[in-house]
CSV table of C-alpha atoms in Angstrom, one decimal:
chain,number,residue,atom,x,y,z
G,144,UNK,CA,-0.1,0.1,0.0
G,145,UNK,CA,1.4,3.2,-1.1
G,146,UNK,CA,1.7,5.9,1.8
G,147,UNK,CA,-0.3,9.3,1.3
G,148,UNK,CA,1.8,12.5,2.1
G,149,UNK,CA,0.1,15.7,2.9
G,150,UNK,CA,0.3,18.6,0.6
G,151,UNK,CA,3.5,20.6,1.8
G,152,UNK,CA,5.2,17.4,3.5
G,153,UNK,CA,8.9,17.4,3.3
G,154,UNK,CA,10.8,14.1,3.5
G,155,UNK,CA,13.6,15.6,5.5
G,156,UNK,CA,11.1,17.1,8.0
G,157,UNK,CA,12.3,14.9,10.8
G,158,UNK,CA,15.9,15.6,10.4
G,159,UNK,CA,15.3,19.5,10.3
G,160,UNK,CA,13.0,18.7,13.6
G,161,UNK,CA,16.2,17.1,15.1
G,162,UNK,CA,18.7,19.9,14.1
G,163,UNK,CA,16.6,22.4,15.5
G,164,UNK,CA,16.2,20.5,18.9
G,165,UNK,CA,20.2,19.8,19.1
G,166,UNK,CA,20.4,23.6,18.0
G,167,UNK,CA,18.5,24.7,20.7
G,168,UNK,CA,20.5,22.6,23.4
G,169,UNK,CA,23.7,23.9,22.3
G,170,UNK,CA,22.5,27.2,22.3
G,171,UNK,CA,21.5,26.7,26.0
G,172,UNK,CA,24.9,25.2,26.7
G,173,UNK,CA,26.5,27.9,25.2
G,174,UNK,CA,24.7,30.6,27.5
G,175,UNK,CA,25.4,28.6,30.5
G,176,UNK,CA,29.3,28.6,29.6
G,177,UNK,CA,29.6,32.1,28.8
G,178,UNK,CA,29.0,32.7,32.4
G,179,UNK,CA,32.1,30.7,33.2
G,180,UNK,CA,35.3,32.6,32.8
G,181,UNK,CA,37.9,30.8,30.6
G,182,UNK,CA,35.3,28.3,28.7
G,183,UNK,CA,34.5,30.7,26.0
G,184,UNK,CA,37.2,29.6,24.0
G,185,UNK,CA,36.8,25.9,24.8
G,186,UNK,CA,33.2,26.6,23.4
G,187,UNK,CA,34.4,28.0,20.2
G,188,UNK,CA,36.8,25.0,19.6
G,189,UNK,CA,34.4,22.7,20.2
G,190,UNK,CA,31.3,24.3,17.9
G,191,UNK,CA,34.5,24.5,15.0
G,192,UNK,CA,35.0,20.7,15.6
G,193,UNK,CA,31.8,19.7,15.6
G,194,UNK,CA,30.9,21.9,12.4
G,195,UNK,CA,33.8,20.1,10.9
G,196,UNK,CA,32.3,16.7,11.3
G,197,UNK,CA,29.0,17.6,10.2
G,198,UNK,CA,26.8,17.1,13.4
G,199,UNK,CA,25.7,19.0,16.4
G,200,UNK,CA,27.3,17.4,19.2
G,201,UNK,CA,30.2,19.1,20.6
G,202,UNK,CA,32.4,18.0,23.1
G,203,UNK,CA,30.7,18.2,26.4
G,204,UNK,CA,32.1,20.8,28.9
G,205,UNK,CA,32.6,18.0,31.6
G,206,UNK,CA,34.9,16.4,29.1
G,207,UNK,CA,36.8,19.6,28.5
G,208,UNK,CA,37.1,20.2,32.3
G,209,UNK,CA,38.2,16.5,33.0
G,210,UNK,CA,41.0,17.0,30.0
G,211,UNK,CA,42.4,20.1,31.7
G,212,UNK,CA,41.9,19.5,35.3
G,213,UNK,CA,43.3,15.9,35.9
G,214,UNK,CA,46.4,16.3,33.7
G,215,UNK,CA,47.2,19.1,35.5
G,216,UNK,CA,46.8,17.4,39.1
G,217,UNK,CA,48.9,14.4,37.6
G,218,UNK,CA,51.5,16.5,36.0
G,219,UNK,CA,51.9,19.0,39.3
G,220,UNK,CA,52.3,15.9,41.6
G,221,UNK,CA,54.9,14.6,39.4
G,222,UNK,CA,56.7,17.5,39.4
G,223,UNK,CA,56.4,17.9,43.3
G,224,UNK,CA,57.8,14.1,43.4
G,225,UNK,CA,60.7,15.1,41.0
G,226,UNK,CA,59.1,12.4,38.3
G,227,UNK,CA,59.3,15.5,36.2
G,228,UNK,CA,61.2,18.4,35.8
G,229,UNK,CA,60.0,22.0,34.4
G,230,UNK,CA,60.2,21.3,30.5
G,231,UNK,CA,58.8,17.7,31.4
G,232,UNK,CA,56.0,19.0,33.0
G,233,UNK,CA,54.7,21.4,30.3
G,234,UNK,CA,55.3,18.5,27.8
G,235,UNK,CA,53.6,16.2,29.9
G,236,UNK,CA,50.5,18.8,30.0
G,237,UNK,CA,50.4,19.0,26.2
G,238,UNK,CA,50.6,15.0,25.6
G,239,UNK,CA,48.2,14.4,28.7
G,240,UNK,CA,45.4,16.9,27.2
G,241,UNK,CA,45.4,15.7,23.8
G,242,UNK,CA,45.2,11.9,24.7
G,243,UNK,CA,42.6,12.8,27.5
G,244,UNK,CA,40.4,14.9,25.0
G,245,UNK,CA,40.4,12.3,22.2
G,246,UNK,CA,39.7,9.2,23.9
G,247,UNK,CA,39.6,8.1,27.7
G,248,UNK,CA,41.1,4.7,27.0
G,249,UNK,CA,44.2,6.7,25.7
G,250,UNK,CA,44.2,8.6,29.0
G,251,UNK,CA,44.3,5.6,31.3
G,252,UNK,CA,46.8,3.8,29.2
G,253,UNK,CA,49.3,6.8,29.3
G,254,UNK,CA,48.5,7.2,33.1
G,255,UNK,CA,49.3,3.6,33.7
G,256,UNK,CA,52.6,4.1,31.7
G,257,UNK,CA,53.5,7.0,33.4
G,258,UNK,CA,52.5,6.2,37.1
G,259,UNK,CA,53.9,2.8,37.0
G,260,UNK,CA,57.5,3.6,35.4
G,261,UNK,CA,57.7,6.7,37.8
G,262,UNK,CA,56.9,4.0,40.7
G,263,UNK,CA,59.5,1.6,39.1
G,264,UNK,CA,62.3,4.3,38.4
G,265,UNK,CA,62.3,5.2,42.3
G,266,UNK,CA,62.2,1.5,43.4
G,267,UNK,CA,65.7,0.2,45.0
G,268,UNK,CA,67.1,3.4,43.8
G,269,UNK,CA,70.4,2.9,46.1
G,270,UNK,CA,71.0,-0.5,44.3
G,271,UNK,CA,70.6,1.3,40.4
G,272,UNK,CA,73.1,4.1,41.7
G,273,UNK,CA,75.9,1.7,41.9
G,274,UNK,CA,75.0,-0.1,38.7
G,275,UNK,CA,74.1,3.2,36.3
G,276,UNK,CA,76.4,5.9,35.6
G,277,UNK,CA,73.7,8.1,34.3
G,278,UNK,CA,71.7,7.5,37.4
G,279,UNK,CA,69.2,10.5,38.1
G,280,UNK,CA,67.8,10.9,41.9
G,281,UNK,CA,64.1,10.6,41.3
G,282,UNK,CA,64.4,9.8,37.8
G,283,UNK,CA,63.3,13.3,36.5
G,284,UNK,CA,62.1,13.3,33.0
G,285,UNK,CA,62.8,16.6,30.8
G,286,UNK,CA,61.0,17.7,27.8
G,287,UNK,CA,63.3,15.5,25.5
G,288,UNK,CA,62.2,12.3,27.1
G,289,UNK,CA,58.7,13.0,27.1
G,290,UNK,CA,58.8,14.0,23.6
G,291,UNK,CA,60.3,10.9,22.4
G,292,UNK,CA,57.8,8.6,24.6
G,293,UNK,CA,54.7,10.6,24.0
G,294,UNK,CA,55.4,12.1,20.4
G,295,UNK,CA,53.7,9.2,18.4
G,296,UNK,CA,50.6,8.7,20.8
G,297,UNK,CA,50.2,12.2,20.6
G,298,UNK,CA,50.3,12.3,16.8
G,299,UNK,CA,48.1,9.2,16.7
G,300,UNK,CA,45.4,10.9,19.1
G,301,UNK,CA,45.2,14.1,16.8
G,302,UNK,CA,44.7,11.9,13.7
G,303,UNK,CA,42.1,9.6,15.3
G,304,UNK,CA,40.3,13.2,16.4
G,305,UNK,CA,40.5,13.9,13.0
G,306,UNK,CA,39.2,10.8,11.6
G,307,UNK,CA,36.7,10.2,14.3
G,308,UNK,CA,36.1,13.2,16.7
G,309,UNK,CA,36.7,12.9,20.4
G,310,UNK,CA,35.2,9.8,21.9
G,311,UNK,CA,35.4,6.1,22.8
G,312,UNK,CA,34.9,3.3,20.2
G,313,UNK,CA,35.4,-0.5,20.2
G,314,UNK,CA,38.2,-1.9,18.4
G,315,UNK,CA,36.4,-3.6,15.5
G,316,UNK,CA,38.3,-4.1,12.0
G,317,UNK,CA,35.2,-5.0,10.2
G,318,UNK,CA,33.5,-2.0,11.0
G,319,UNK,CA,36.0,0.9,11.7
G,320,UNK,CA,39.3,-0.3,10.4
G,321,UNK,CA,41.0,2.8,10.0
G,322,UNK,CA,40.1,3.8,13.6
G,323,UNK,CA,40.7,0.7,15.1
G,324,UNK,CA,44.2,0.4,13.3
G,325,UNK,CA,44.9,3.9,15.2
G,326,UNK,CA,43.6,2.8,18.6
G,327,UNK,CA,46.2,-0.1,18.6
G,328,UNK,CA,48.7,1.9,17.3
G,329,UNK,CA,48.7,4.2,20.2
G,330,UNK,CA,47.9,1.3,22.8
G,331,UNK,CA,51.4,-0.3,21.0
G,332,UNK,CA,53.4,2.9,21.2
G,333,UNK,CA,52.6,3.5,24.9
G,334,UNK,CA,53.0,-0.7,25.9
G,335,UNK,CA,56.1,-0.6,24.4
G,336,UNK,CA,57.5,2.1,26.3
G,337,UNK,CA,56.1,0.8,29.2
G,338,UNK,CA,57.7,-2.5,28.3
G,339,UNK,CA,61.1,-1.1,28.0
G,340,UNK,CA,60.8,1.2,31.2
G,341,UNK,CA,59.8,-1.8,33.3
G,342,UNK,CA,62.6,-4.0,31.6
G,343,UNK,CA,65.4,-1.5,32.7
G,344,UNK,CA,63.9,-0.8,36.0
G,345,UNK,CA,63.5,-4.2,37.2
G,346,UNK,CA,65.8,-6.3,35.6
G,347,UNK,CA,69.0,-4.9,37.1
G,348,UNK,CA,67.5,-5.7,40.5
G,349,UNK,CA,66.1,-8.6,40.4
G,350,UNK,CA,68.2,-10.6,37.8
G,351,UNK,CA,70.5,-12.9,39.2
G,352,UNK,CA,72.4,-13.6,35.8
G,353,UNK,CA,74.1,-11.4,33.4
G,354,UNK,CA,72.5,-9.8,30.6
G,355,UNK,CA,73.2,-11.3,27.4
G,356,UNK,CA,73.9,-9.1,24.1
G,357,UNK,CA,70.7,-9.9,21.9
G,358,UNK,CA,72.9,-9.5,18.7
G,359,UNK,CA,75.7,-12.2,19.9
G,360,UNK,CA,73.9,-13.9,23.1
G,361,UNK,CA,77.6,-13.0,24.9
G,362,UNK,CA,77.7,-12.1,28.4
G,363,UNK,CA,78.0,-8.3,29.0
G,364,UNK,CA,78.0,-6.0,31.9
G,365,UNK,CA,74.8,-4.7,33.5
G,366,UNK,CA,73.6,-1.7,32.1
G,367,UNK,CA,74.9,-2.5,28.7
G,368,UNK,CA,72.6,-1.4,25.9
G,369,UNK,CA,71.1,-4.3,24.2
G,370,UNK,CA,71.6,-6.7,27.1
G,371,UNK,CA,68.7,-9.0,27.9
G,372,UNK,CA,67.7,-11.3,30.9
G,373,UNK,CA,65.0,-13.7,31.2
G,374,UNK,CA,63.9,-11.4,34.1
G,375,UNK,CA,63.7,-8.4,31.9
G,376,UNK,CA,61.8,-9.7,28.9
G,377,UNK,CA,59.3,-11.2,31.5
G,378,UNK,CA,58.7,-7.5,32.9
G,379,UNK,CA,58.4,-6.3,29.6
G,380,UNK,CA,55.5,-8.4,29.1
G,381,UNK,CA,53.7,-7.4,32.4
G,382,UNK,CA,54.5,-3.8,31.8
G,383,UNK,CA,52.6,-4.2,28.0
G,384,UNK,CA,49.9,-6.2,29.4
G,385,UNK,CA,49.5,-3.8,32.5
G,386,UNK,CA,48.8,-0.9,29.8
G,387,UNK,CA,46.8,-3.0,27.7
G,388,UNK,CA,44.5,-3.8,31.0
G,389,UNK,CA,44.2,-0.4,31.6
G,390,UNK,CA,42.7,0.1,28.2
G,391,UNK,CA,40.3,-2.7,28.2
G,392,UNK,CA,38.7,-1.7,31.6
G,393,UNK,CA,38.2,1.8,30.1
G,394,UNK,CA,36.2,0.4,27.0
G,395,UNK,CA,34.2,-1.8,29.3
G,396,UNK,CA,33.2,1.4,31.4
G,397,UNK,CA,32.9,4.3,28.4
G,398,UNK,CA,32.2,2.3,25.4
G,399,UNK,CA,28.1,1.4,25.1
G,400,UNK,CA,27.6,-0.8,21.9
G,401,UNK,CA,30.2,-3.5,23.5
G,402,UNK,CA,27.4,-6.3,22.9
G,403,UNK,CA,27.1,-5.7,18.8
G,404,UNK,CA,31.0,-5.3,18.4
G,405,UNK,CA,33.9,-7.5,18.2
G,406,UNK,CA,35.6,-8.9,21.3
G,407,UNK,CA,37.6,-6.4,22.8
G,408,UNK,CA,39.8,-8.8,25.5
G,409,UNK,CA,42.4,-9.5,22.7
G,410,UNK,CA,43.4,-5.8,23.9
G,411,UNK,CA,45.2,-7.3,26.8
G,412,UNK,CA,47.0,-9.8,24.8
G,413,UNK,CA,48.2,-7.1,22.4
G,414,UNK,CA,49.2,-5.1,25.1
G,415,UNK,CA,51.5,-7.7,26.4
G,416,UNK,CA,53.0,-8.3,23.1
G,417,UNK,CA,53.5,-4.7,22.1
G,418,UNK,CA,55.8,-4.5,25.6
G,419,UNK,CA,57.5,-7.4,24.6
G,420,UNK,CA,58.3,-6.8,21.1
G,421,UNK,CA,58.9,-2.9,22.1
G,422,UNK,CA,61.5,-4.4,24.4
G,423,UNK,CA,63.4,-6.6,21.8
G,424,UNK,CA,63.4,-3.9,19.3
G,425,UNK,CA,64.9,-1.4,21.5
G,426,UNK,CA,67.5,-4.0,22.9
G,427,UNK,CA,68.3,-4.8,19.1
G,428,UNK,CA,68.8,-0.8,18.3
G,429,UNK,CA,70.6,0.0,21.4
G,430,UNK,CA,73.0,-2.9,20.9
G,431,UNK,CA,73.8,-1.8,17.4
G,432,UNK,CA,73.4,1.8,17.2
G,433,UNK,CA,74.0,3.1,21.0
G,434,UNK,CA,77.5,2.7,22.1
G,435,UNK,CA,78.2,1.0,25.5
G,436,UNK,CA,81.6,1.1,27.0
G,437,UNK,CA,83.2,0.0,30.1
G,438,UNK,CA,84.8,2.9,32.3
G,439,UNK,CA,87.9,1.3,33.5
G,440,UNK,CA,88.0,3.9,36.3
G,441,UNK,CA,84.6,3.7,37.8
G,442,UNK,CA,83.6,-0.1,36.5
G,443,UNK,CA,80.3,1.5,35.1
G,444,UNK,CA,78.7,1.4,31.8
G,445,UNK,CA,78.8,4.5,29.9
G,446,UNK,CA,77.3,5.9,26.7
G,447,UNK,CA,79.9,7.9,25.5
G,448,UNK,CA,83.6,6.6,23.9
G,449,UNK,CA,86.3,8.3,26.0
G,450,UNK,CA,90.1,7.4,26.1
G,451,UNK,CA,89.5,5.5,29.4
G,452,UNK,CA,86.6,3.8,28.2
G,453,UNK,CA,86.8,-0.1,26.7
G,454,UNK,CA,83.9,-0.5,23.8
G,455,UNK,CA,81.6,-3.4,24.4
G,456,UNK,CA,79.1,-2.9,21.8
G,457,UNK,CA,77.2,-0.6,19.6
G,458,UNK,CA,78.1,2.4,17.6
G,459,UNK,CA,77.6,6.3,18.8
G,460,UNK,CA,74.7,6.8,16.5
G,461,UNK,CA,71.8,7.1,18.4
G,462,UNK,CA,71.2,8.2,22.2
G,463,UNK,CA,68.8,6.4,24.5
G,464,UNK,CA,66.2,9.0,23.9
G,465,UNK,CA,66.4,8.6,20.0
G,466,UNK,CA,66.6,5.1,20.3
G,467,UNK,CA,63.1,4.9,22.2
G,468,UNK,CA,61.5,7.3,19.8
G,469,UNK,CA,62.4,4.8,16.7
G,470,UNK,CA,61.4,1.6,18.6
G,471,UNK,CA,57.7,3.5,19.6
G,472,UNK,CA,57.6,4.2,15.6
G,473,UNK,CA,58.3,0.9,14.7
G,474,UNK,CA,56.1,-1.0,17.1
G,475,UNK,CA,53.1,1.5,16.4
G,476,UNK,CA,53.4,0.8,12.5
G,477,UNK,CA,54.1,-2.8,12.7
G,478,UNK,CA,51.8,-4.5,15.2
G,479,UNK,CA,48.6,-2.9,14.6
G,480,UNK,CA,48.9,-4.0,10.8
G,481,UNK,CA,49.7,-7.6,12.2
G,482,UNK,CA,46.8,-7.9,14.8
G,483,UNK,CA,44.6,-6.5,11.8
G,484,UNK,CA,44.8,-10.1,10.2
G,485,UNK,CA,44.0,-11.9,13.5
G,486,UNK,CA,41.8,-9.9,15.2
G,487,UNK,CA,38.2,-11.5,15.8
G,488,UNK,CA,35.2,-10.5,14.1
G,489,UNK,CA,31.9,-9.9,15.2
């Protein structure tokens, strides 16, 4: 039976009513925001973004507030506890804000990496001080270290917002291939950094055996770039898994349509693999492109060649920060592509 339309009826009338209602909502929110100092700029940015994406759902004021306040609190606490210096704190604010506004799962993964790494860096500091020639009290991170560990996740978070807008979504390659790839890529970068940090902070203290150079499998002194131990590799796996678990739990809380999406539990396993793989990549680069030498005067491993240094492995091409950056890039590019072929479908 054919439906009869009244004269003047428009097929898009329902859509126009929805737009009118949404517009009225945004006008009301805008009016309330104008009473709050400092929120007008955020509102303009939000409306610009919502216009770009072709909808009338701007970023909520609460999301803006959370994305600003929480990173500030965490960074200030890190600065107070000497986990960050002045430049590292400023860099951390930028990274924290972008990842938080983009996706709360990004935020929890970043915080899990940062907080756990900061704790482990200070753990048994008296022992590490005797083993590491470059040990710093409190393990303060500057802007260079923040950049080398946070540049890849920040870039991916920006691309994610350009592609999808801010918000959480399930990882489902059958429905959102590009967005899912970006999410896993960002997770891989953070899990890789966590795995490498956990290994370098735990293994020197707990390992009973001497590390072996990953390229030749020869025994090398503790602190040699590219040296691996069973304890270090296990720590890398646990560090990445910890970050993956944080991402997974956040998905359970904030994503609404998980019941019609692909299973999300592989996120945990993916984080563990990224942590282990990232540590191996970091070790290989460190063994080949980062200088390691034994200072015969102090008996400690150093990263710069001198007349008093006996060469152990590697060439003085990259420093530790550059190795971390290249490792993060490689893991972020390779693992999501591999995972997309094995990721379960709905």
